[in-house]
Amino acid sequence: MDLLIHVDQSSGVSLHRQIYDSIRGAILSGRLRSGEKLPSTRALSKSLGIARATVTMSFDSLLSEGYIEASVGAGTFVSRALPEELMRPASPTVDPATLEASTPKVKARSRGRKRKDASDPGAQDPDKIQGYRLSWYATALRSRQWLSFSADEPEVQLSFGRPAMAEFPMRVWNQLLLHHARKRNLGLLDSPANAAGFMPLREQLASYLSRVRAVACQPEQVIVVNGSQQGIDLVARVLIDRGDDICIEEPGYIGAQKSFEAMGANVLPIRVDKQGISVDALKEHERAKPGFSPQLVYVTPSHQSPTGVVLSVPRRLELISWARRVGAYIVEDDYDSEYRYKGRPIPALAGLDHAGTVIYIGTLSKVLFPSLRLGYLVVPLDLAEVFTRAKWLTDRHSPLLEQQVLADFIRLGHLERHIRKMRNLYEQKRKLVIESLKKHFSTAATVLGDAAGINVVVRIASDKDDAEIVLQAKAAGIGISSTGHCYLGEAPRGEFQINYAHLNEDAIEQCIERLARIALS
Amino acid sequence: MDLLIHVDQSSGVSLHRQIYDSIRGAILSGRLRSGEKLPSTRALSKSLGIARATVTMSFDSLLSEGYIEASVGAGTFVSRALPEELMRPASPTVDPATLEASTPKVKARSRGRKRKDASDPGAQDPDKIQGYRLSWYATALRSRQWLSFSADEPEVQLSFGRPAMAEFPMRVWNQLLLHHARKRNLGLLDSPANAAGFMPLREQLASYLSRVRAVACQPEQVIVVNGSQQGIDLVARVLIDRGDDICIEEPGYIGAQKSFEAMGANVLPIRVDKQGISVDALKEHERAKPGFSPQLVYVTPSHQSPTGVVLSVPRRLELISWARRVGAYIVEDDYDSEYRYKGRPIPALAGLDHAGTVIYIGTLSKVLFPSLRLGYLVVPLDLAEVFTRAKWLTDRHSPLLEQQVLADFIRLGHLERHIRKMRNLYEQKRKLVIESLKKHFSTAATVLGDAAGINVVVRIASDKDDAEIVLQAKAAGIGISSTGHCYLGEAPRGEFQINYAHLNEDAIEQCIERLARIALS
């Protein structure tokens, strides 16, 4: 037997561990075979010049872990219970022949789903991975076109809605953070009953919503989630089965669209006009398909994503009335409601409805900062229990510390103070964006939507196509996205999103000038 | 027209807001009807004794939000576009007659699912909520028996696996926390490409796993999630379709069982013996059902949950071999692997497999603290993309700040130092638990499992049934759970979990004495 044990007295690794590693390695690599006899501890101790107790310690570990077995009077052997086929090199590059042999049989199951985008590397063989079958959900995720935002950080990023971080009351926030971090309460939320969140935060959110969004709700209806995307995902899981009709705005928010599609929903795009989602378009579906009863209508009424249109009050009431009649939930994503620069914020749909028709999604990503990952749902009381269960299964609960900090931040008035301050600041920035567009684009740029939110959508008349503008902007240090990905149907040319909240005045002016040079040259 | 506007000069609410609120309230409550004429701003200003500009400001808000409309030369009217049926009292207690009228038609869909637990309040009418239909998932969540842990915090809590928080290097952690909090990077992870987590943390985790768990993986295989429950949930979504066979340990971890069940899996309990999950039992299923090919086998090999048995190395290799042959993924929940008090930790299944058979779930909840909500998956490289997409749809990414802190905490050696320290501490506590059980229960208590983890399962011979013991323990200030809920099949009597890690020596001794008095009296 050729048992090569290298022991290095100066390696810093204990000797018994070195012996253990050598023998275990020899077994797993196949150099020591199942049933093969090992030298005695005495012989090994002698040959290595190491105390016998040390060798015995290594053997004990190997015995207790089942790599070797002892037979009284006969000696020690490599365990006979180790399957032969596993005793091969532990190399990360697998021998193709081995791989062939170990590839499981392909499971047959018809899917009837076609790949939309053959150039997407993730789209290859969506039905299986090395012969393993994935779920319908995973197959849908793999086979459909995925988001293609770049992970590179350009000099100026217009693609994502980021708040002006420099204005955030960081000192106050961090004081609260440290205060709660110092007295960490480790067990506070580990019971499933608490999956919906830290009760003092739920109370603060309920009271905030009633003050600011005219939503009268009980803390028991508030479910704390990790940002609005988790809110959307939970709604999708609780409401959607494969094949269900659901309605979204056209153009609409891509994160919601992808979630609903991945759940297998039959996603119907509903056109948006200057008053927001068209209830007439919903009624057209009803006429075309008697008994039409979608599971939900997903809307962004306070500042339609991406167009920026505010859903008018008459339209709101009409939508609620229609949804109630056909038996559809309204999912109100109020992601951007805090910033309205003309008049008071319009009350949320959830504040106009009193019959459990609206599921409300709120987020702190736009008001505080996105990497915080905190948002909330307000659900009809009779749905609170099932959402709490779903949240527990999803991730037990959202992180406690930030919930504690946020509860204090709201309670002490910092949130509303911050929003008031930012509303003025963003209004000025918005004006500057519009002035700069006028100055550098003249009539070649039209701003869509109402005076709200922290981004504008601009329609640009250019000879270049959208992809070319995006590419040249990227080369000029500007990250910009067209609204093309927001449409399920045919997208218009030349619509771009400008997220301006995090940019200073110089950056706004300069990047719009650069964009004009690109688009109009 | 009877337009009652109460204005209170001393209320602190601005006068134009008070007027706005009064008129809006009158419109929404139906006191002002669609098309009804409003008094002129001049008349209102006069009757209220308020500057006309203030009244005009209120009217402008109402106009811009669509509640009222102006007709040149004719005056101002309540908007005609408001649906009549919504103009009713905005009271949270809905008139039953109104509710009747607004209840949507019940959607017909056969489910063929029976309620298991009629006493569960959430289980009533699982198929619909006020006539709205929920998804199959939500219906399953509502109709099945849910977890019944109490949210009350007893004097001594044995039910949850909580670490010894007093020993946590809180000062170091909070220093790192404040360091990163001060220089918040707001945009770092908002691109979908980063949904899998903060790359420096993924690198640290990959290197940690290779040092400590013998798992050789690339950072690209590591997906940062919000604790192991989210890991389980993502695995369930990526692998399970309704009706799929999946295998779990019997007894097993309830969080995984509930997740798989809610996804509609056909959950097969596989018995656990002294070496861990029985591969023979898996083979019995194969014999009974030729072509048997479950989507996954979920195991807790490092310290079986709840029994505490460590999966032996031969059994590990046998399991991998079997799974590969039948085409099942192994989902390895390594929740408790850091603490093994006899010999070195056994390498993870993910370290023994080199053909993409194992999906590894790790958590920091037991090592750091549970309310942190951080864990990670290590997935075969060809699954990394689909898991990243699923994570993005679920909640975009895990909170950034804690990822930054944890990356530093590992890089600076704090994690491994802390684990070494805790291993000694927990070993002593475990010994004390066993001694105390012997002292107070004598032969009436048997400890199951191996010397690992931060809890023990004890089998108690008592004349009382489990529920009675739990109830009397609660009255004595002790929260304790039987393992009954860990079994899908018939559960044995008198098995209880003792999570001891967070208790000091006196508390351990005292509560076991109290338990003995309860169980043996």
Coordinates of N, CA and C in Angstrom, one line a residue, chain A residues 17 20-21 24 64-67 81-83 85-86 88 90 94 102 104-105 107 109 111 120 129-130 132-133 135-138 141-142 144 146-147 150-151 162-163 165 170 173-174 181 184 186-187 190-191 226 229-230 233 237-238 240-241 244 253 293-295 313-314 317-318 321 324 326-329 340 344 346-347 354 357 369 371 373 382 386 389-390 392-397 399-400 402, chain B residues 17 20 24 64-67 81-83 85-86 88 90 94 102 104-105 107 109 111 120 129-130 132-133 135-138 141-142 144 146-147 150-151 162-163 165 170 173-174 181 184 186-187 190-191 226 229-230 233 237-238 240-241 244 253 258 293-295 313-314 317-318 321 324 326-329 340 344 346-347 354 357 369 371 373 382 386 389-390 392-397 399-400 402:
Chain A
R17 N -4.3 16.9 12.5 CA -5.1 17.4 11.4 C -4.5 17.1 10.1
Y20 N -5.0 13.4 9.4 CA -6.5 13.2 9.1 C -6.7 13.7 7.6
D21 N -6.2 14.8 7.3 CA -6.5 15.4 5.9 C -5.9 14.5 4.8
R24 N -8.0 11.2 4.7 CA -9.3 11.5 4.1 C -9.2 11.8 2.6
S64 N -14.9 8.2 13.7 CA -16.2 8.8 14.1 C -17.0 9.3 12.9
E65 N -16.3 9.7 11.9 CA -16.9 10.2 10.7 C -17.2 9.2 9.7
G66 N -16.8 7.9 9.9 CA -17.2 6.8 9.0 C -16.3 6.6 7.9
Y67 N -15.2 7.3 7.8 CA -14.3 7.1 6.6 C -13.6 5.7 6.8
A81 N -18.5 0.8 3.4 CA -19.8 1.4 3.1 C -19.7 2.6 2.1
L82 N -18.5 2.9 1.7 CA -18.4 4.1 0.8 C -18.6 3.6 -0.7
P83 N -19.6 4.2 -1.3 CA -19.9 3.8 -2.7 C -18.7 4.0 -3.6
E85 N -18.3 4.5 -6.8 CA -18.3 5.4 -7.8 C -17.9 6.9 -7.4
L86 N -18.0 7.1 -6.1 CA -17.6 8.4 -5.6 C -16.1 8.6 -5.4
R88 N -13.5 9.2 -6.8 CA -12.7 9.7 -8.0 C -12.3 11.1 -7.7
A90 N -11.4 14.7 -6.8 CA -12.2 15.8 -6.4 C -11.9 17.1 -7.2
V94 N -14.9 18.2 -14.3 CA -15.4 16.9 -14.3 C -15.0 16.2 -15.6
S102 N -23.0 10.1 -15.0 CA -23.7 10.5 -13.8 C -24.8 11.5 -14.2
P104 N -28.3 12.3 -14.8 CA -29.6 11.6 -14.6 C -30.4 11.5 -15.9
K105 N -31.3 10.6 -15.9 CA -32.2 10.5 -17.0 C -33.1 11.7 -17.1
K107 N -36.1 13.9 -17.5 CA -37.6 13.7 -17.2 C -38.4 14.3 -18.3
R109 N -41.6 15.9 -19.8 CA -42.8 16.7 -19.4 C -43.0 17.7 -20.5
R111 N -44.1 21.1 -22.1 CA -44.2 22.4 -21.6 C -45.0 23.3 -22.5
D120 N -30.3 35.2 -25.6 CA -30.1 35.3 -24.2 C -29.4 34.0 -23.8
I129 N -31.5 21.4 -16.8 CA -30.2 21.7 -16.5 C -29.5 20.3 -16.3
Q130 N -28.5 20.0 -17.2 CA -27.8 18.7 -17.1 C -28.8 17.6 -16.8
Y132 N -31.6 17.6 -15.2 CA -32.5 17.9 -14.1 C -33.6 18.8 -14.6
R133 N -34.8 18.5 -14.2 CA -35.9 19.3 -14.6 C -36.1 20.4 -13.6
S135 N -38.7 23.8 -12.2 CA -40.1 24.1 -12.2 C -40.6 24.9 -13.4
W136 N -41.9 25.0 -13.5 CA -42.4 25.8 -14.6 C -42.0 27.3 -14.4
Y137 N -42.0 27.7 -13.1 CA -41.6 29.1 -12.8 C -40.1 29.3 -13.2
A138 N -39.2 28.4 -12.9 CA -37.8 28.6 -13.3 C -37.6 28.6 -14.8
L141 N -38.7 31.8 -16.1 CA -37.6 32.8 -15.9 C -36.5 32.7 -16.8
R142 N -36.1 31.4 -17.2 CA -35.0 31.2 -18.0 C -35.3 31.4 -19.5
R144 N -37.8 33.4 -20.9 CA -38.2 34.7 -21.3 C -37.0 35.7 -21.3
W146 N -34.8 38.5 -20.3 CA -34.6 39.1 -18.9 C -34.2 40.5 -19.0
L147 N -34.2 41.2 -17.9 CA -33.8 42.6 -17.8 C -32.3 42.7 -18.3
S150 N -27.2 47.3 -17.4 CA -25.8 47.0 -17.2 C -25.5 47.2 -15.7
A151 N -24.6 46.4 -15.2 CA -24.1 46.6 -13.8 C -23.0 47.6 -13.7
R162 N -33.2 57.1 -8.0 CA -32.5 57.2 -6.7 C -32.7 58.6 -6.1
P163 N -32.9 58.5 -4.7 CA -33.1 59.8 -4.1 C -31.8 60.6 -3.9
M165 N -29.2 61.4 -2.0 CA -28.6 60.9 -0.7 C -27.9 61.9 0.1
M170 N -28.5 61.8 7.6 CA -27.8 60.6 7.9 C -27.4 60.5 9.4
W173 N -30.4 59.4 11.4 CA -30.6 58.0 11.1 C -29.6 57.1 11.8
N174 N -28.3 57.4 11.6 CA -27.3 56.6 12.2 C -27.2 56.6 13.7
A181 N -28.8 49.2 17.7 CA -27.9 48.2 17.5 C -27.2 47.8 18.8
R184 N -29.5 45.3 20.9 CA -30.1 44.3 20.0 C -31.0 43.4 20.8
L186 N -32.6 40.0 20.4 CA -32.4 39.0 19.3 C -33.6 38.1 19.1
G187 N -34.5 38.0 20.0 CA -35.6 37.0 19.9 C -36.9 37.7 19.5
D190 N -38.9 36.2 16.3 CA -38.7 34.8 15.8 C -39.9 33.9 15.9
S191 N -41.0 34.4 16.4 CA -42.2 33.7 16.4 C -43.0 34.0 15.1
N226 N -39.7 43.6 2.3 CA -38.4 44.1 1.8 C -38.5 44.9 0.5
Q229 N -40.8 45.4 -4.4 CA -40.7 44.2 -5.2 C -41.2 43.0 -4.5
Q230 N -40.9 42.9 -3.2 CA -41.4 41.8 -2.4 C -42.9 41.9 -2.2
D233 N -44.4 40.6 -5.3 CA -44.2 39.2 -5.4 C -45.2 38.4 -4.5
R237 N -48.1 35.8 -5.6 CA -48.3 34.4 -5.0 C -49.6 34.2 -4.4
V238 N -50.1 35.2 -3.7 CA -51.4 35.0 -3.1 C -52.6 35.1 -4.0
I240 N -52.3 34.8 -7.9 CA -52.2 34.4 -9.2 C -52.0 32.9 -9.4
D241 N -52.8 32.2 -10.2 CA -52.5 30.9 -10.6 C -52.2 30.9 -12.1
D244 N -54.2 32.7 -15.2 CA -55.2 33.7 -14.7 C -55.0 35.0 -15.5
Y253 N -44.8 49.1 -15.2 CA -43.6 48.8 -14.5 C -43.1 47.4 -14.7
S293 N -63.1 38.5 -15.8 CA -62.9 38.7 -14.4 C -61.5 38.5 -14.0
P294 N -60.6 39.5 -14.4 CA -59.2 39.3 -14.1 C -58.9 39.2 -12.6
Q295 N -57.9 38.5 -12.2 CA -57.6 38.4 -10.7 C -57.2 39.7 -10.1
V313 N -59.0 61.7 -10.0 CA -60.0 61.2 -9.0 C -61.2 60.5 -9.7
P314 N -61.8 61.2 -10.7 CA -63.0 60.5 -11.3 C -62.5 59.1 -11.8
L317 N -62.2 56.6 -9.0 CA -63.5 56.1 -8.5 C -64.1 55.1 -9.5
E318 N -64.0 55.4 -10.8 CA -64.5 54.6 -11.9 C -63.8 53.2 -11.8
S321 N -64.9 51.2 -8.9 CA -66.3 50.7 -9.1 C -66.3 49.5 -10.1
R324 N -64.7 46.3 -8.5 CA -65.6 45.7 -7.5 C -66.7 44.9 -8.3
V326 N -66.5 43.5 -11.3 CA -66.1 42.2 -12.0 C -65.3 41.3 -11.0
G327 N -65.1 41.7 -9.8 CA -64.4 40.9 -8.8 C -62.9 40.8 -9.0
A328 N -62.3 41.9 -9.3 CA -60.8 42.0 -9.5 C -60.3 42.8 -8.3
Y329 N -59.2 42.3 -7.7 CA -58.5 43.2 -6.8 C -57.7 44.3 -7.6
R340 N -45.6 65.4 -5.1 CA -46.5 66.0 -6.1 C -46.3 67.5 -5.9
R344 N -52.2 69.2 -3.4 CA -51.9 68.2 -2.4 C -51.9 66.9 -3.1
I346 N -53.0 63.4 -4.2 CA -54.3 62.8 -4.3 C -54.4 61.6 -3.4
P347 N -55.5 61.5 -2.7 CA -55.6 60.3 -1.8 C -55.4 59.0 -2.6
H354 N -63.7 51.2 0.5 CA -64.0 50.8 1.8 C -64.6 49.4 1.8
T357 N -61.2 46.1 -1.7 CA -60.9 45.9 -3.1 C -59.5 46.2 -3.4
F369 N -33.7 55.4 1.2 CA -32.7 55.0 0.2 C -33.0 53.5 -0.2
S371 N -31.2 50.9 -0.9 CA -30.5 49.7 -0.4 C -31.0 49.3 1.0
R373 N -34.1 48.5 1.5 CA -35.0 47.3 1.3 C -36.1 47.3 2.3
D382 N -59.2 40.8 5.9 CA -59.4 39.4 5.8 C -58.3 38.7 5.0
V386 N -53.3 35.4 5.6 CA -52.7 34.7 4.6 C -51.4 35.4 4.1
R389 N -48.7 34.6 6.6 CA -48.2 33.2 6.5 C -47.2 33.2 5.3
A390 N -47.6 33.8 4.2 CA -46.8 33.8 3.0 C -45.4 34.5 3.3
W392 N -43.9 34.7 6.1 CA -43.1 33.8 7.0 C -42.4 32.8 6.1
L393 N -43.2 32.2 5.2 CA -42.5 31.1 4.4 C -41.5 31.7 3.4
T394 N -41.7 33.0 3.1 CA -40.7 33.6 2.1 C -39.4 33.9 2.8
D395 N -39.4 34.5 4.0 CA -38.2 34.8 4.7 C -38.3 35.1 6.2
R396 N -39.4 34.6 6.8 CA -39.7 34.7 8.2 C -40.1 36.1 8.5
H397 N -39.2 37.1 8.4 CA -39.6 38.5 8.6 C -38.5 39.4 8.1
P399 N -35.6 42.3 8.3 CA -34.6 42.5 9.3 C -35.1 43.5 10.4
L400 N -34.9 43.1 11.7 CA -35.5 43.9 12.8 C -34.9 45.3 13.0
E402 N -33.5 47.7 11.2 CA -34.0 48.8 10.4 C -35.5 49.1 10.7
Chain B
R17 N -56.5 74.0 3.9 CA -56.6 72.5 4.0 C -57.9 72.2 4.7
Y20 N -60.6 72.5 2.1 CA -60.4 71.4 1.1 C -61.0 70.1 1.7
R24 N -64.2 68.0 0.2 CA -63.8 66.7 -0.3 C -64.7 65.6 0.5
S64 N -57.8 70.5 -9.4 CA -56.6 69.8 -10.1 C -56.8 68.3 -9.8
E65 N -57.5 68.0 -8.7 CA -57.6 66.5 -8.4 C -58.9 66.0 -9.0
G66 N -59.7 66.8 -9.6 CA -60.9 66.3 -10.3 C -62.1 66.2 -9.5
Y67 N -62.1 66.6 -8.2 CA -63.3 66.5 -7.4 C -64.4 67.5 -7.9
A81 N -68.1 63.4 -13.3 CA -67.4 62.1 -13.7 C -67.3 61.2 -12.5
L82 N -67.8 61.6 -11.3 CA -67.7 60.7 -10.2 C -68.8 59.7 -10.2
P83 N -68.5 58.4 -10.2 CA -69.5 57.4 -10.2 C -70.4 57.5 -8.9
E85 N -72.3 55.5 -7.3 CA -72.3 54.4 -6.3 C -71.2 54.6 -5.2
L86 N -70.2 55.4 -5.5 CA -69.1 55.5 -4.6 C -69.4 56.6 -3.6
R88 N -70.9 57.3 -0.9 CA -71.6 56.8 0.3 C -70.6 56.9 1.5
A90 N -68.0 57.2 4.2 CA -66.6 56.6 4.2 C -66.3 56.0 5.5
V94 N -69.0 48.9 7.1 CA -69.7 48.9 5.9 C -71.1 48.4 6.1
S102 N -72.0 45.3 -3.3 CA -70.7 45.4 -3.9 C -69.8 44.2 -3.9
P104 N -68.4 41.1 -5.2 CA -68.3 40.6 -6.6 C -68.9 39.2 -6.7
K105 N -69.2 38.8 -7.9 CA -69.7 37.5 -8.1 C -68.6 36.5 -7.8
K107 N -66.3 33.5 -8.2 CA -65.8 32.8 -9.3 C -65.8 31.3 -9.1
R109 N -64.4 27.8 -9.5 CA -63.3 27.0 -9.8 C -63.2 25.8 -8.9
R111 N -61.5 23.0 -6.7 CA -60.2 22.9 -6.1 C -59.9 21.5 -5.6
D120 N -58.9 25.9 13.0 CA -58.1 27.1 12.6 C -58.9 28.2 12.0
I129 N -62.4 34.9 -0.4 CA -62.4 36.0 0.5 C -63.5 37.0 0.0
Q130 N -64.6 37.1 0.7 CA -65.7 38.0 0.2 C -65.9 37.8 -1.3
Y132 N -63.8 37.0 -3.6 CA -62.6 37.0 -4.4 C -62.0 35.7 -4.3
R133 N -61.4 35.3 -5.4 CA -60.7 34.0 -5.4 C -59.2 34.2 -5.2
S135 N -55.2 32.5 -5.0 CA -54.4 31.5 -5.7 C -54.4 30.1 -5.0
W136 N -54.0 29.1 -5.7 CA -53.9 27.8 -5.1 C -53.0 27.8 -3.9
Y137 N -51.9 28.6 -4.1 CA -50.9 28.7 -3.0 C -51.5 29.3 -1.7
A138 N -52.2 30.4 -1.9 CA -52.8 31.1 -0.8 C -53.9 30.2 -0.1
L141 N -52.2 27.7 1.9 CA -51.7 28.3 3.1 C -52.8 28.4 4.1
R142 N -54.0 28.8 3.6 CA -55.1 29.0 4.5 C -55.8 27.8 5.0
R144 N -54.5 24.6 5.3 CA -53.7 23.7 6.1 C -53.4 24.2 7.5
W146 N -51.6 25.6 10.4 CA -50.4 26.5 10.4 C -49.7 26.4 11.7
L147 N -48.5 27.0 11.8 CA -47.6 26.9 13.0 C -48.3 27.5 14.2
S150 N -46.5 30.4 20.2 CA -47.1 31.6 20.8 C -46.2 32.7 20.6
A151 N -46.8 33.9 20.5 CA -45.9 35.1 20.3 C -45.5 35.7 21.7
R162 N -31.7 30.1 19.6 CA -31.1 31.4 19.6 C -29.7 31.3 20.2
P163 N -28.8 32.1 19.5 CA -27.4 32.1 20.1 C -27.3 32.9 21.4
M165 N -26.4 35.7 22.9 CA -26.2 37.1 22.3 C -25.2 37.9 23.2
M170 N -20.4 42.5 20.0 CA -21.3 43.6 19.6 C -20.5 44.9 19.2
W173 N -18.9 44.5 15.8 CA -20.0 44.6 14.8 C -20.5 46.0 14.6
N174 N -20.8 46.6 15.7 CA -21.4 48.0 15.6 C -20.4 49.0 15.1
A181 N -22.4 52.6 7.6 CA -23.6 53.4 7.6 C -23.2 54.8 7.2
R184 N -22.8 55.4 3.3 CA -23.8 54.7 2.5 C -23.6 54.8 1.0
L186 N -25.6 54.4 -2.1 CA -27.0 54.2 -2.3 C -27.3 53.4 -3.6
G187 N -26.4 53.4 -4.6 CA -26.8 52.8 -5.9 C -26.1 51.5 -6.1
D190 N -28.5 48.4 -7.2 CA -29.8 48.5 -7.8 C -29.9 48.0 -9.2
S191 N -28.8 47.4 -9.7 CA -28.9 46.8 -11.0 C -29.3 45.3 -10.8
N226 N -32.1 36.3 2.5 CA -32.5 36.7 3.8 C -32.7 35.6 4.8
Q229 N -34.6 30.5 5.5 CA -36.0 30.3 5.0 C -36.2 30.8 3.6
Q230 N -35.6 31.9 3.3 CA -35.7 32.4 1.9 C -34.9 31.5 1.0
D233 N -37.3 28.7 0.3 CA -38.3 29.2 -0.5 C -37.9 29.3 -2.0
R237 N -39.3 27.3 -5.3 CA -39.9 27.9 -6.5 C -39.1 27.5 -7.7
V238 N -37.8 27.3 -7.6 CA -37.1 27.0 -8.8 C -37.2 25.5 -9.2
I240 N -39.9 23.1 -7.7 CA -41.1 22.4 -7.5 C -42.3 22.9 -8.3
D241 N -43.0 22.0 -9.0 CA -44.3 22.2 -9.5 C -45.3 21.4 -8.7
D244 N -45.3 17.5 -7.8 CA -44.0 16.9 -7.8 C -43.7 16.1 -6.5
Y253 N -37.6 19.4 9.5 CA -37.7 20.8 9.8 C -39.1 21.4 9.2
K258 N -43.5 23.1 5.4 CA -44.6 24.0 5.1 C -44.3 24.7 3.7
S293 N -38.6 9.4 -9.2 CA -37.6 10.4 -9.4 C -38.0 11.7 -8.8
P294 N -37.9 11.8 -7.5 CA -38.3 13.1 -6.8 C -37.5 14.3 -7.3
Q295 N -38.1 15.4 -7.2 CA -37.4 16.7 -7.6 C -36.2 17.0 -6.7
V313 N -20.5 9.8 7.1 CA -19.9 10.0 5.8 C -20.4 8.9 4.8
P314 N -20.4 7.6 5.1 CA -20.8 6.6 4.2 C -22.2 6.9 3.7
L317 N -22.2 9.7 1.1 CA -21.8 9.3 -0.2 C -22.9 8.5 -0.9
E318 N -23.5 7.6 -0.1 CA -24.6 6.8 -0.6 C -25.8 7.7 -1.1
S321 N -24.9 9.4 -4.3 CA -24.9 8.5 -5.4 C -26.3 8.1 -5.8
R324 N -28.0 11.2 -7.6 CA -27.5 11.4 -8.9 C -28.1 10.4 -9.9
V326 N -31.1 8.8 -9.6 CA -32.5 9.0 -10.0 C -32.8 10.4 -10.5
G327 N -31.8 11.3 -10.5 CA -32.0 12.6 -11.0 C -32.7 13.6 -10.0
A328 N -32.4 13.4 -8.7 CA -33.0 14.3 -7.7 C -31.9 15.3 -7.2
Y329 N -32.2 16.5 -7.0 CA -31.3 17.4 -6.4 C -31.3 17.1 -4.9
R340 N -19.8 21.4 16.3 CA -19.6 19.9 16.5 C -18.6 19.7 17.6
R344 N -13.7 16.9 14.1 CA -13.8 18.0 13.2 C -15.2 18.0 12.6
I346 N -17.8 17.4 9.9 CA -17.8 16.6 8.7 C -18.0 17.5 7.5
P347 N -17.3 17.2 6.4 CA -17.5 18.1 5.2 C -18.9 18.1 4.8
H354 N -19.3 16.6 -6.9 CA -18.6 17.4 -7.9 C -19.4 17.4 -9.2
T357 N -25.0 18.2 -8.0 CA -26.2 17.5 -7.4 C -26.7 18.2 -6.2
F369 N -26.9 36.4 14.8 CA -28.2 36.5 15.5 C -29.3 36.4 14.5
S371 N -32.2 37.9 14.0 CA -32.9 39.1 13.5 C -32.1 39.8 12.4
R373 N -31.3 38.3 9.6 CA -31.9 37.8 8.4 C -30.9 37.7 7.3
D382 N -24.5 26.2 -13.1 CA -25.5 26.3 -14.2 C -26.9 26.7 -13.7
V386 N -30.5 31.5 -12.9 CA -32.0 31.4 -12.7 C -32.3 31.8 -11.2
R389 N -32.2 35.5 -11.0 CA -33.4 36.1 -11.5 C -34.6 36.0 -10.5
A390 N -34.7 34.8 -9.9 CA -35.7 34.5 -8.9 C -35.6 35.4 -7.7
W392 N -34.1 38.4 -7.7 CA -34.5 39.8 -8.1 C -36.0 39.9 -8.0
L393 N -36.7 39.0 -8.6 CA -38.2 39.1 -8.6 C -38.8 39.0 -7.1
T394 N -38.1 38.3 -6.3 CA -38.6 38.1 -4.9 C -38.4 39.4 -4.1
D395 N -37.3 40.0 -4.1 CA -37.1 41.3 -3.4 C -35.9 42.1 -3.8
R396 N -35.5 41.9 -5.1 CA -34.4 42.7 -5.7 C -33.0 42.2 -5.1
H397 N -32.8 42.5 -3.8 CA -31.5 42.0 -3.2 C -31.7 42.1 -1.7
P399 N -30.6 43.5 2.1 CA -30.2 44.8 2.4 C -28.6 44.9 2.4
L400 N -28.2 46.0 1.8 CA -26.7 46.2 1.5 C -25.9 46.3 2.8
E402 N -25.9 45.4 5.9 CA -25.5 44.2 6.7 C -24.5 43.3 5.8

